[in-house]
PDB file of C-alpha atoms in Angstrom:
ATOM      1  CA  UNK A   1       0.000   0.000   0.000  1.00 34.00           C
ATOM      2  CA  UNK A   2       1.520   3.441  -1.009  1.00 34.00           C
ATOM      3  CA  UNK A   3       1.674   6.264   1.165  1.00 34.00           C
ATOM      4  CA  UNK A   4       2.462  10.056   0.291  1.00 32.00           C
ATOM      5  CA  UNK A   5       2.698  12.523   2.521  1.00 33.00           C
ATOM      6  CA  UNK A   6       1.525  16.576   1.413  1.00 32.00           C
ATOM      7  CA  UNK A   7       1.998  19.814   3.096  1.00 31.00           C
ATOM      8  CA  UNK A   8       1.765  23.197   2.792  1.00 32.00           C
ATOM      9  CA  UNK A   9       1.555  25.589   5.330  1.00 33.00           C
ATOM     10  CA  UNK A  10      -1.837  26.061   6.396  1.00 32.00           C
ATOM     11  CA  UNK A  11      -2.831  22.329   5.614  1.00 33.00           C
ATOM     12  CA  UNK A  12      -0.928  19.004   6.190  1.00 34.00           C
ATOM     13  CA  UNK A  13      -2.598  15.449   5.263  1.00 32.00           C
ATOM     14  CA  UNK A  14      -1.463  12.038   4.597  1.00 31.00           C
ATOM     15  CA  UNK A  15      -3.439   9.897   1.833  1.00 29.00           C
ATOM     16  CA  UNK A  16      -3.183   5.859   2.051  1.00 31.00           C
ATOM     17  CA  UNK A  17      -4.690   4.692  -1.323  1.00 28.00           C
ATOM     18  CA  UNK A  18      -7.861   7.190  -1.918  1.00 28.00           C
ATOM     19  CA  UNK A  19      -8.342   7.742   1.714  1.00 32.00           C
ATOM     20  CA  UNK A  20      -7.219  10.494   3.414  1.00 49.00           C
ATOM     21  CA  UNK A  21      -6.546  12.098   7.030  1.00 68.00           C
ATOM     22  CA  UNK A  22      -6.404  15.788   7.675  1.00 83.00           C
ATOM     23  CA  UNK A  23      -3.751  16.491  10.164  1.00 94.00           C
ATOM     24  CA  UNK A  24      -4.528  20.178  10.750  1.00 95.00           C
ATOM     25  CA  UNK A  25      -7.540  22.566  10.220  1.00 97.00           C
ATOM     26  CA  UNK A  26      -7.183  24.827   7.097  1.00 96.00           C
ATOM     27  CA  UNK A  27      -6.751  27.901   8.255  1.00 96.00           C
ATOM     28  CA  UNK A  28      -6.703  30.070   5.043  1.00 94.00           C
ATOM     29  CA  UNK A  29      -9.881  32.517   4.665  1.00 95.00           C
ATOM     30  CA  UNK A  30     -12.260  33.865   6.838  1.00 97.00           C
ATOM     31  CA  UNK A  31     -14.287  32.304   9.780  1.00 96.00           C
ATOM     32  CA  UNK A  32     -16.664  30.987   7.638  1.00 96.00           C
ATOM     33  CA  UNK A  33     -13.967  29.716   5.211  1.00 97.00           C
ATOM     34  CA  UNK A  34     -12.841  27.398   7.961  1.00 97.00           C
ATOM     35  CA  UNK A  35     -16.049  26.345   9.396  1.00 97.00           C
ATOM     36  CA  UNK A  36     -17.236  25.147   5.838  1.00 97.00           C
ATOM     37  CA  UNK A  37     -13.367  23.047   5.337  1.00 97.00           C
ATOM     38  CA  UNK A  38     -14.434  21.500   8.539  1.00 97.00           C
ATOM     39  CA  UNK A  39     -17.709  20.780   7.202  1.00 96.00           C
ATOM     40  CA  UNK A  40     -16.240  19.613   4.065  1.00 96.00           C
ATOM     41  CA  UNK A  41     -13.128  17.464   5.324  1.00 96.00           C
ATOM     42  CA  UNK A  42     -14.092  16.440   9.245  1.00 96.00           C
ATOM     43  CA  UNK A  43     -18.172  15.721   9.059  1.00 95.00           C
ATOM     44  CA  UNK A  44     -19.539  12.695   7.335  1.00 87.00           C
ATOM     45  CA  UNK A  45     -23.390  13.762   6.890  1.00 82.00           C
ATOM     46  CA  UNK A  46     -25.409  11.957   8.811  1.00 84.00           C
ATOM     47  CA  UNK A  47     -22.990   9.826  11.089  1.00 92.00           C
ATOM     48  CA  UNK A  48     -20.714  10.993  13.914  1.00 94.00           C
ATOM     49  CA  UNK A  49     -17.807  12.776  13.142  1.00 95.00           C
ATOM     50  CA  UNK A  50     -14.421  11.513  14.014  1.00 95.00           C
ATOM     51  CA  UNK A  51     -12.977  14.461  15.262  1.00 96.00           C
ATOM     52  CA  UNK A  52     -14.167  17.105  17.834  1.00 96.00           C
ATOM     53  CA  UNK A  53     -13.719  20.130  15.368  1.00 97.00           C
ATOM     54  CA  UNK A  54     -16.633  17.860  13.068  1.00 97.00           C
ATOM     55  CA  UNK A  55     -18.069  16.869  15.429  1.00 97.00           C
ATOM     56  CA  UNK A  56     -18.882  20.487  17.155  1.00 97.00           C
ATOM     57  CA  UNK A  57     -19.882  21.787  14.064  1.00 97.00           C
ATOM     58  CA  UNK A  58     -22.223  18.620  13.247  1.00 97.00           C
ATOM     59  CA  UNK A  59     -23.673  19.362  16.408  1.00 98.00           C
ATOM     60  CA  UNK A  60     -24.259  23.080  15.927  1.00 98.00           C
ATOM     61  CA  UNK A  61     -25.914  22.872  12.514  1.00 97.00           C
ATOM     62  CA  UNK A  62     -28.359  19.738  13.764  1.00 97.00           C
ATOM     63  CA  UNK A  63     -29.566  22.506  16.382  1.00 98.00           C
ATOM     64  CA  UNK A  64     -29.768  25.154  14.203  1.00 98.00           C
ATOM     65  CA  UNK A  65     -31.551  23.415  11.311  1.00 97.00           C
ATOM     66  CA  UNK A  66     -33.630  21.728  13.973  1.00 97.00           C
ATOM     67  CA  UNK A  67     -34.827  24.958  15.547  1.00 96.00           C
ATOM     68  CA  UNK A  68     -35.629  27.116  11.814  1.00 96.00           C
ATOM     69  CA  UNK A  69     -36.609  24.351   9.885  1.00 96.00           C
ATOM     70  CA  UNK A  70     -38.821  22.520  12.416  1.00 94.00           C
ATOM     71  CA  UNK A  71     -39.639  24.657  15.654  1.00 93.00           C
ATOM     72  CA  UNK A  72     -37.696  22.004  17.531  1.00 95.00           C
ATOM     73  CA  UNK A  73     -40.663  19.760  17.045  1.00 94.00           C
ATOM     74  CA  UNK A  74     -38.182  16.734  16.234  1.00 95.00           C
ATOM     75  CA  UNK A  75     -36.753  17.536  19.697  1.00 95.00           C
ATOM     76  CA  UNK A  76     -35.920  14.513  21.563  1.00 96.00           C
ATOM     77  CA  UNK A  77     -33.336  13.160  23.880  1.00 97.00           C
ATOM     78  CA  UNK A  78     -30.668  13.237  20.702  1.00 97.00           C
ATOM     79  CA  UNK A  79     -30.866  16.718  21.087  1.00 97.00           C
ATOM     80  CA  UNK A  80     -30.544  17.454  25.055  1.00 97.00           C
ATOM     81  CA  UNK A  81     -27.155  15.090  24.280  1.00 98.00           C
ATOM     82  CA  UNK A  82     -26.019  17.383  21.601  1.00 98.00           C
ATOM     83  CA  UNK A  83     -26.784  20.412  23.985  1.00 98.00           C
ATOM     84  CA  UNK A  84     -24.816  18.155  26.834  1.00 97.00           C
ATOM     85  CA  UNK A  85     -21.713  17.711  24.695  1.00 97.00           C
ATOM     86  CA  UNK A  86     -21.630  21.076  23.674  1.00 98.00           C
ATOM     87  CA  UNK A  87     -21.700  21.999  26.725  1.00 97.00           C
ATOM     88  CA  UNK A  88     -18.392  19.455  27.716  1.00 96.00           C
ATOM     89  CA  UNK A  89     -16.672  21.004  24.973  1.00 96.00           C
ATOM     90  CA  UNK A  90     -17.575  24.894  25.685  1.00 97.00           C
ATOM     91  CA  UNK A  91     -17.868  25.036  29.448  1.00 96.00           C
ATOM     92  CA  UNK A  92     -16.593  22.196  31.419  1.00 94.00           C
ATOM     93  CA  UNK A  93     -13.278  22.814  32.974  1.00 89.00           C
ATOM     94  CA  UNK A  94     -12.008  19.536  31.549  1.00 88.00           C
ATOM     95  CA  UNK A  95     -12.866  20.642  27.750  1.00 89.00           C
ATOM     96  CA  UNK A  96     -10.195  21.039  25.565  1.00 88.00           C
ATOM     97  CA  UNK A  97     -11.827  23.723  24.288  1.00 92.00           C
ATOM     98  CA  UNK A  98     -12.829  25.582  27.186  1.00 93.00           C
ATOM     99  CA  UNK A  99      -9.579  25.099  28.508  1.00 90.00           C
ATOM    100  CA  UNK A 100      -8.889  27.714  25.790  1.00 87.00           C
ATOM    101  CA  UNK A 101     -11.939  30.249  25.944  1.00 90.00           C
ATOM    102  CA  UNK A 102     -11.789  33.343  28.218  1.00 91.00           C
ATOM    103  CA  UNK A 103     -14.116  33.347  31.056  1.00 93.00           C
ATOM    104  CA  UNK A 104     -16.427  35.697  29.199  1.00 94.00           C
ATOM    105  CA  UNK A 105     -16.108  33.550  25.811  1.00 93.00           C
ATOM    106  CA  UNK A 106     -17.505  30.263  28.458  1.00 95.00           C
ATOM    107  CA  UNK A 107     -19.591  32.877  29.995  1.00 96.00           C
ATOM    108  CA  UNK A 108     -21.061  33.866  26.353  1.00 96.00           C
ATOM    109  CA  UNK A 109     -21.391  29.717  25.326  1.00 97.00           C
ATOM    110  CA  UNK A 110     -22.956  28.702  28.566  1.00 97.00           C
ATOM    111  CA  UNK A 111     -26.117  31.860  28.116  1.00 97.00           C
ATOM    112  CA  UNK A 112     -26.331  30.571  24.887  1.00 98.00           C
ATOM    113  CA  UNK A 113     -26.513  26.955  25.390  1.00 98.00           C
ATOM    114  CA  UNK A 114     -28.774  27.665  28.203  1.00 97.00           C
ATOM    115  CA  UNK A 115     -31.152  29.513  25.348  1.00 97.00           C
ATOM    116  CA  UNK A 116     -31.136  26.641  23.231  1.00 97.00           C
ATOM    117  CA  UNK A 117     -32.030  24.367  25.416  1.00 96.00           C
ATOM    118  CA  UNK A 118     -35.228  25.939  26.672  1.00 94.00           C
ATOM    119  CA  UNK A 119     -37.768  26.646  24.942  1.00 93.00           C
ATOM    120  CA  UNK A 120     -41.488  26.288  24.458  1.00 88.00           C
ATOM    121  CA  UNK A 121     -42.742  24.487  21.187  1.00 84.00           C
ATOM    122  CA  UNK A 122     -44.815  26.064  19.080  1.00 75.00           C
ATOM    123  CA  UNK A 123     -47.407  23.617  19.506  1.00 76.00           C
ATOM    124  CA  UNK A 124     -48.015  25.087  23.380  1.00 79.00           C
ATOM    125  CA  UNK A 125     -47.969  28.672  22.068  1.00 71.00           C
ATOM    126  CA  UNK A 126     -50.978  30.393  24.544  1.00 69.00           C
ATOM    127  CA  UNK A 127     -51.171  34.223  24.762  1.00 63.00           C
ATOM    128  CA  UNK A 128     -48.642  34.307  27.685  1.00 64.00           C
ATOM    129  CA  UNK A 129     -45.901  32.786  25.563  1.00 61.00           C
ATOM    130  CA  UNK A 130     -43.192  35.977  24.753  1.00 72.00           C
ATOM    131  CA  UNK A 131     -40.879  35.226  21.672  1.00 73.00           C
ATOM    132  CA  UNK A 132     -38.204  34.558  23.486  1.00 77.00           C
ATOM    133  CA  UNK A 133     -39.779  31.302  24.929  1.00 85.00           C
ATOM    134  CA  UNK A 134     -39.741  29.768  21.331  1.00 88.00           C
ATOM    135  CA  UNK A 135     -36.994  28.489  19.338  1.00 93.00           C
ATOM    136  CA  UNK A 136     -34.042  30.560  18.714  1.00 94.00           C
ATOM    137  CA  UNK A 137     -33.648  30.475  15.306  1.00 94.00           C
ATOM    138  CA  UNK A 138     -31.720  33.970  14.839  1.00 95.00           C
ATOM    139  CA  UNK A 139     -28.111  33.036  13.101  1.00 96.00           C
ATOM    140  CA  UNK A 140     -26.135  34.847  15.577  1.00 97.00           C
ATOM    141  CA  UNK A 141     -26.298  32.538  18.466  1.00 96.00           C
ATOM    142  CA  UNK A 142     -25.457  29.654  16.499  1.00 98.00           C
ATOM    143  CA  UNK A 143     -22.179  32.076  15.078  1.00 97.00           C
ATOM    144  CA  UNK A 144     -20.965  32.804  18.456  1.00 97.00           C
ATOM    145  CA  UNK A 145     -20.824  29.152  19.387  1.00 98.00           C
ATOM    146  CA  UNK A 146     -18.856  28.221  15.476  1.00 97.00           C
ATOM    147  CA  UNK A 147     -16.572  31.236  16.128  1.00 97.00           C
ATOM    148  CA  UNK A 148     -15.706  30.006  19.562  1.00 96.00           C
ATOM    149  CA  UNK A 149     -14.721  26.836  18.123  1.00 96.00           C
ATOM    150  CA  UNK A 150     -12.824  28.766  14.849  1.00 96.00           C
ATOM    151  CA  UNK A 151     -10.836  30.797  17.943  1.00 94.00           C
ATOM    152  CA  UNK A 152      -9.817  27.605  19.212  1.00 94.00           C
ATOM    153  CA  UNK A 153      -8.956  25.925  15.620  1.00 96.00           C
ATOM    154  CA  UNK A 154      -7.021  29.308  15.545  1.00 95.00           C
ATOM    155  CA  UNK A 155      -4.785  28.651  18.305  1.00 93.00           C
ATOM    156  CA  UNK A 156      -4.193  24.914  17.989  1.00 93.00           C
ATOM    157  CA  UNK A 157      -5.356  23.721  14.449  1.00 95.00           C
ATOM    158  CA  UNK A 158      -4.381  20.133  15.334  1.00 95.00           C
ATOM    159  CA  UNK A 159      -7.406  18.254  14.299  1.00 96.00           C
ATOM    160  CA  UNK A 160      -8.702  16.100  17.133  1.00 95.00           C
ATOM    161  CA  UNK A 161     -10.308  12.417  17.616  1.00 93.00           C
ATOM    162  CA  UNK A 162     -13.351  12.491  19.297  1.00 89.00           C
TER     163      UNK A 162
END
């Protein structure tokens, strides 16, 4: 079996036959550039990805298509395990992650985690409910939570197992 080894300097992989493992994050564009090469190179839709960096941003599209695409009607126990793991990675002192966030950066995750996870589905909308009882489906919750991981991939682009 053949082996070749590529780098450059913002991405390093090794390919055995037509398989191959990505060593580092890409780290060439803009925040969004790198959050869609993760997509692209570290998250096989569908399954659960091999490495934390795919695997967090797995995780934070499921909730965000979950809550503006369905009004978090699929909700189920999958998701208060996504919100549980996110909140490993972001906020618990053992994260490798959060080992790397400021205090206001957890501070910031753990509010918005917190938001996610309660809610009122719009199937038990009465006239007490406020707006911000339903679903958040704004983008820019969902953005802090990718750019805290992008900070991160920033500072140690070493792509992870999970």
């Amino acid at each position: 079996m053949s082996s070749t080894t590529l780098s450059s300097s913002s991405l390093k992989f090794t390919t055995q036959s037509s398989q191959s493992f990505h060593e580092e994050v890409c780290l060439t564009g803009s925040s969004l550039d790198i959050n869609l090469w993760i997509w692209e190179h570290l998250v096989t839709p569908g399954q659960v990805a091999k490495t934390l960096q795919g695997e967090v941003v797995r995780v934070i599209e499921a909730l965000a298509w979950e809550a503006q695409n369905n009004g978090n009607l699929n909700w189920d126990a999958s998701f208060d395990e996504m919100i549980a793991f996110l909140r490993q990675v972001f906020i618990s002192a053992e994260g490798v992650i959060s080992a790397g966030l400021s205090d206001e950066d957890r501070e910031s995750a753990e509010q918005d985690l917190q938001r996610l996870a309660n809610f009122i589905l719009p199937t038990e909308l009465d006239s007490r409910v406020y707006i911000e009882e339903l679903p958040y489906v704004k983008e820019d919750l969902y953005e802090r939570l990718t750019e805290h991981l992008i900070r991160f991939c920033r500072r140690c682009p070493q792509v992870l197992p999970l």
